[in-house]
PDB file of C-alpha atoms and ligand atoms in Angstrom:
ATOM      1  CA  UNK A   1     107.176 107.165  72.357  1.00 89.00           C
ATOM      2  CA  UNK A   2     109.986 104.657  73.276  1.00 94.00           C
ATOM      3  CA  UNK A   3     110.843 103.972  76.997  1.00 96.00           C
ATOM      4  CA  UNK A   4     114.332 104.747  77.674  1.00 96.00           C
ATOM      5  CA  UNK A   5     114.700 100.903  78.540  1.00 96.00           C
ATOM      6  CA  UNK A   6     113.479 100.039  75.119  1.00 96.00           C
ATOM      7  CA  UNK A   7     115.772 102.528  73.724  1.00 96.00           C
ATOM      8  CA  UNK A   8     118.731 101.598  75.332  1.00 96.00           C
ATOM      9  CA  UNK A   9     118.114  97.803  74.242  1.00 97.00           C
ATOM     10  CA  UNK A  10     117.457  98.745  70.702  1.00 97.00           C
ATOM     11  CA  UNK A  11     120.613 100.911  70.819  1.00 96.00           C
ATOM     12  CA  UNK A  12     122.574  97.907  72.291  1.00 96.00           C
ATOM     13  CA  UNK A  13     121.240  95.682  69.528  1.00 96.00           C
ATOM     14  CA  UNK A  14     121.961  98.137  66.812  1.00 96.00           C
ATOM     15  CA  UNK A  15     125.494  98.429  67.854  1.00 95.00           C
ATOM     16  CA  UNK A  16     126.027  94.542  66.963  1.00 95.00           C
ATOM     17  CA  UNK A  17     125.031  95.141  63.002  1.00 95.00           C
ATOM     18  CA  UNK A  18     126.877  97.316  60.388  1.00 94.00           C
ATOM     19  CA  UNK A  19     123.651  97.770  58.547  1.00 95.00           C
ATOM     20  CA  UNK A  20     120.751  99.165  60.893  1.00 95.00           C
ATOM     21  CA  UNK A  21     117.871  97.739  59.025  1.00 95.00           C
ATOM     22  CA  UNK A  22     119.694  94.051  59.493  1.00 96.00           C
ATOM     23  CA  UNK A  23     118.458  94.318  63.312  1.00 97.00           C
ATOM     24  CA  UNK A  24     114.813  94.721  62.385  1.00 97.00           C
ATOM     25  CA  UNK A  25     113.663  91.679  63.430  1.00 97.00           C
ATOM     26  CA  UNK A  26     115.461  91.733  66.744  1.00 97.00           C
ATOM     27  CA  UNK A  27     114.439  95.246  67.252  1.00 98.00           C
ATOM     28  CA  UNK A  28     110.697  94.428  66.842  1.00 98.00           C
ATOM     29  CA  UNK A  29     111.035  91.538  69.348  1.00 96.00           C
ATOM     30  CA  UNK A  30     112.825  93.884  71.847  1.00 97.00           C
ATOM     31  CA  UNK A  31     110.099  96.399  71.694  1.00 97.00           C
ATOM     32  CA  UNK A  32     107.315  93.468  71.626  1.00 96.00           C
ATOM     33  CA  UNK A  33     108.723  92.142  74.813  1.00 94.00           C
ATOM     34  CA  UNK A  34     108.141  95.561  76.674  1.00 95.00           C
ATOM     35  CA  UNK A  35     104.560  96.215  75.276  1.00 94.00           C
ATOM     36  CA  UNK A  36     103.344  92.889  74.385  1.00 93.00           C
ATOM     37  CA  UNK A  37     102.483  93.853  70.686  1.00 95.00           C
ATOM     38  CA  UNK A  38     103.901  96.642  68.068  1.00 97.00           C
ATOM     39  CA  UNK A  39     101.600  99.337  67.614  1.00 97.00           C
ATOM     40  CA  UNK A  40     101.357 102.014  64.844  1.00 97.00           C
ATOM     41  CA  UNK A  41     103.368 104.258  67.181  1.00 97.00           C
ATOM     42  CA  UNK A  42     105.917 102.248  68.337  1.00 97.00           C
ATOM     43  CA  UNK A  43     106.904 100.754  64.887  1.00 97.00           C
ATOM     44  CA  UNK A  44     107.175 104.529  63.822  1.00 97.00           C
ATOM     45  CA  UNK A  45     109.672 104.812  66.531  1.00 97.00           C
ATOM     46  CA  UNK A  46     111.690 101.985  65.819  1.00 97.00           C
ATOM     47  CA  UNK A  47     111.816 102.425  62.187  1.00 97.00           C
ATOM     48  CA  UNK A  48     113.384 106.146  63.011  1.00 97.00           C
ATOM     49  CA  UNK A  49     116.215 104.352  64.946  1.00 96.00           C
ATOM     50  CA  UNK A  50     116.598 101.552  62.199  1.00 97.00           C
ATOM     51  CA  UNK A  51     116.744 104.209  59.535  1.00 96.00           C
ATOM     52  CA  UNK A  52     113.829 102.610  57.873  1.00 97.00           C
ATOM     53  CA  UNK A  53     110.592 103.593  56.779  1.00 97.00           C
ATOM     54  CA  UNK A  54     107.547 102.458  58.596  1.00 97.00           C
ATOM     55  CA  UNK A  55     106.150 101.140  55.671  1.00 97.00           C
ATOM     56  CA  UNK A  56     109.500  98.877  55.363  1.00 97.00           C
ATOM     57  CA  UNK A  57     109.569  98.069  58.948  1.00 98.00           C
ATOM     58  CA  UNK A  58     106.036  96.990  58.831  1.00 97.00           C
ATOM     59  CA  UNK A  59     106.590  94.719  55.747  1.00 97.00           C
ATOM     60  CA  UNK A  60     109.190  92.973  58.095  1.00 97.00           C
ATOM     61  CA  UNK A  61     106.802  93.186  60.855  1.00 96.00           C
ATOM     62  CA  UNK A  62     103.738  91.544  58.999  1.00 94.00           C
ATOM     63  CA  UNK A  63     106.140  88.933  57.580  1.00 94.00           C
ATOM     64  CA  UNK A  64     106.976  87.191  60.818  1.00 92.00           C
ATOM     65  CA  UNK A  65     103.901  85.768  62.603  1.00 88.00           C
ATOM     66  CA  UNK A  66     105.520  86.059  66.062  1.00 90.00           C
ATOM     67  CA  UNK A  67     105.247  89.809  65.666  1.00 95.00           C
ATOM     68  CA  UNK A  68     101.826  90.853  66.691  1.00 96.00           C
ATOM     69  CA  UNK A  69     100.611  94.253  65.055  1.00 96.00           C
ATOM     70  CA  UNK A  70      97.370  93.995  66.976  1.00 95.00           C
ATOM     71  CA  UNK A  71      97.027  94.351  70.695  1.00 95.00           C
ATOM     72  CA  UNK A  72      97.084  90.649  72.268  1.00 96.00           C
ATOM     73  CA  UNK A  73      96.273  89.329  75.495  1.00 96.00           C
ATOM     74  CA  UNK A  74      98.960  88.674  78.326  1.00 95.00           C
ATOM     75  CA  UNK A  75      99.673  85.153  77.118  1.00 96.00           C
ATOM     76  CA  UNK A  76      99.242  84.410  73.257  1.00 96.00           C
ATOM     77  CA  UNK A  77      98.594  80.698  72.563  1.00 97.00           C
ATOM     78  CA  UNK A  78      99.941  79.655  69.355  1.00 96.00           C
ATOM     79  CA  UNK A  79      98.314  76.366  67.767  1.00 97.00           C
ATOM     80  CA  UNK A  80     100.203  75.045  65.137  1.00 97.00           C
ATOM     81  CA  UNK A  81      98.038  74.181  62.016  1.00 96.00           C
ATOM     82  CA  UNK A  82     100.543  72.843  59.478  1.00 96.00           C
ATOM     83  CA  UNK A  83     100.556  69.141  58.091  1.00 96.00           C
ATOM     84  CA  UNK A  84     102.053  67.175  60.877  1.00 96.00           C
ATOM     85  CA  UNK A  85      99.861  68.964  63.474  1.00 96.00           C
ATOM     86  CA  UNK A  86      96.844  68.546  61.199  1.00 96.00           C
ATOM     87  CA  UNK A  87      96.993  64.887  60.814  1.00 96.00           C
ATOM     88  CA  UNK A  88      97.143  64.295  64.489  1.00 95.00           C
ATOM     89  CA  UNK A  89      94.373  66.840  65.038  1.00 91.00           C
ATOM     90  CA  UNK A  90      95.097  70.198  65.782  1.00 95.00           C
ATOM     91  CA  UNK A  91      91.347  70.968  64.686  1.00 95.00           C
ATOM     92  CA  UNK A  92      90.112  69.092  68.150  1.00 95.00           C
ATOM     93  CA  UNK A  93      92.691  71.105  70.172  1.00 95.00           C
ATOM     94  CA  UNK A  94      91.482  74.375  68.714  1.00 95.00           C
ATOM     95  CA  UNK A  95      87.719  73.567  69.332  1.00 95.00           C
ATOM     96  CA  UNK A  96      88.798  72.728  72.814  1.00 96.00           C
ATOM     97  CA  UNK A  97      90.343  75.975  73.665  1.00 97.00           C
ATOM     98  CA  UNK A  98      87.689  77.630  71.772  1.00 96.00           C
ATOM     99  CA  UNK A  99      84.840  75.948  74.309  1.00 95.00           C
ATOM    100  CA  UNK A 100      87.327  76.157  77.365  1.00 96.00           C
ATOM    101  CA  UNK A 101      88.466  80.118  76.723  1.00 97.00           C
ATOM    102  CA  UNK A 102      85.205  81.340  74.906  1.00 96.00           C
ATOM    103  CA  UNK A 103      87.203  82.686  71.961  1.00 97.00           C
ATOM    104  CA  UNK A 104      87.898  81.713  68.475  1.00 95.00           C
ATOM    105  CA  UNK A 105      91.287  81.874  66.439  1.00 94.00           C
ATOM    106  CA  UNK A 106      92.128  85.699  66.424  1.00 94.00           C
ATOM    107  CA  UNK A 107      90.566  86.777  69.557  1.00 96.00           C
ATOM    108  CA  UNK A 108      91.326  87.361  73.227  1.00 97.00           C
ATOM    109  CA  UNK A 109      89.563  86.618  76.445  1.00 97.00           C
ATOM    110  CA  UNK A 110      87.493  89.356  77.995  1.00 97.00           C
ATOM    111  CA  UNK A 111      90.066  89.605  80.972  1.00 97.00           C
ATOM    112  CA  UNK A 112      92.919  89.810  78.274  1.00 96.00           C
ATOM    113  CA  UNK A 113      94.449  86.716  79.603  1.00 97.00           C
ATOM    114  CA  UNK A 114      94.799  84.661  76.577  1.00 98.00           C
ATOM    115  CA  UNK A 115      94.981  85.585  72.636  1.00 97.00           C
ATOM    116  CA  UNK A 116      94.371  82.416  70.319  1.00 97.00           C
ATOM    117  CA  UNK A 117      96.189  82.602  67.281  1.00 96.00           C
ATOM    118  CA  UNK A 118      96.766  79.668  64.589  1.00 95.00           C
ATOM    119  CA  UNK A 119     100.475  79.683  63.394  1.00 94.00           C
ATOM    120  CA  UNK A 120     102.157  77.633  60.636  1.00 93.00           C
ATOM    121  CA  UNK A 121     104.589  75.015  61.723  1.00 95.00           C
ATOM    122  CA  UNK A 122     106.519  75.705  65.003  1.00 96.00           C
ATOM    123  CA  UNK A 123     109.227  73.753  63.799  1.00 95.00           C
ATOM    124  CA  UNK A 124     108.432  70.845  66.325  1.00 97.00           C
ATOM    125  CA  UNK A 125     106.649  68.287  63.837  1.00 97.00           C
ATOM    126  CA  UNK A 126     108.118  65.396  65.643  1.00 97.00           C
ATOM    127  CA  UNK A 127     106.173  66.005  68.872  1.00 97.00           C
ATOM    128  CA  UNK A 128     103.095  67.200  66.984  1.00 97.00           C
ATOM    129  CA  UNK A 129     100.458  68.505  67.811  1.00 97.00           C
ATOM    130  CA  UNK A 130     102.629  71.172  69.219  1.00 98.00           C
ATOM    131  CA  UNK A 131     101.447  74.474  70.482  1.00 98.00           C
ATOM    132  CA  UNK A 132     103.334  77.650  72.275  1.00 97.00           C
ATOM    133  CA  UNK A 133     102.212  79.621  74.958  1.00 97.00           C
ATOM    134  CA  UNK A 134     104.275  82.903  74.960  1.00 93.00           C
ATOM    135  CA  UNK A 135     107.957  81.614  74.377  1.00 90.00           C
ATOM    136  CA  UNK A 136     107.415  78.322  75.630  1.00 96.00           C
ATOM    137  CA  UNK A 137     106.819  75.629  73.159  1.00 97.00           C
ATOM    138  CA  UNK A 138     104.652  72.241  74.158  1.00 98.00           C
ATOM    139  CA  UNK A 139     104.439  69.255  72.045  1.00 98.00           C
ATOM    140  CA  UNK A 140     102.489  65.925  71.772  1.00 97.00           C
ATOM    141  CA  UNK A 141      99.878  68.053  73.661  1.00 97.00           C
ATOM    142  CA  UNK A 142      96.394  66.785  74.622  1.00 96.00           C
ATOM    143  CA  UNK A 143      93.079  68.230  75.735  1.00 95.00           C
ATOM    144  CA  UNK A 144      94.070  67.215  79.146  1.00 96.00           C
ATOM    145  CA  UNK A 145      97.784  68.636  78.924  1.00 96.00           C
ATOM    146  CA  UNK A 146      96.569  71.648  77.535  1.00 96.00           C
ATOM    147  CA  UNK A 147      94.417  72.248  80.352  1.00 95.00           C
ATOM    148  CA  UNK A 148      96.971  72.123  82.694  1.00 96.00           C
ATOM    149  CA  UNK A 149      99.127  74.292  80.601  1.00 97.00           C
ATOM    150  CA  UNK A 150      96.836  77.168  80.528  1.00 96.00           C
ATOM    151  CA  UNK A 151      96.546  76.684  84.381  1.00 95.00           C
ATOM    152  CA  UNK A 152      99.949  78.144  84.625  1.00 95.00           C
ATOM    153  CA  UNK A 153      99.358  81.304  83.043  1.00 96.00           C
ATOM    154  CA  UNK A 154      97.786  84.062  85.015  1.00 94.00           C
TER     155      UNK A 154
HETATM  156  S1  FES B   1     103.804  70.866  61.419  1.00 62.68           S
HETATM  157 FE1  FES B   1     103.099  71.613  63.682  1.00 62.68          FE
HETATM  158  S2  FES B   1     104.903  71.650  64.607  1.00 62.68           S
HETATM  159 FE2  FES B   1     105.155  71.408  62.376  1.00 62.68          FE
END
């Protein structure tokens, strides 16, 4: 069940669009901001507001890699695995994060602090290797800088 705040924000967003379904990505982002991820129940409730079927909205949600259809930790670390980041060794960074956090890509730490996810290009190729933690982009990262970055997130 969507909360009053969620509904209010969603209605405001829907008011900006002639066709409710064209607000689908923004609507999913709003719900995800409140809940951290999009459960089946949230998806169904949001689809009703958007006048879409849950299946239609799910196809939007699963298309966008920044919309999470599974429970994630309090913070999500996205590691770019596309060509520019591959060339400069994203694999070493993933291995470092695996060793440091004790989780493999796709997993969440036992304390729910971090989820680690590989992701296609973050659009910061000139700053490869790039990672994103929640909504903050970090470029030219190294093991040392990643170590400092993750300390900022409780
Ligand atoms: S390839 Fe990594 S940010 Fe574009």
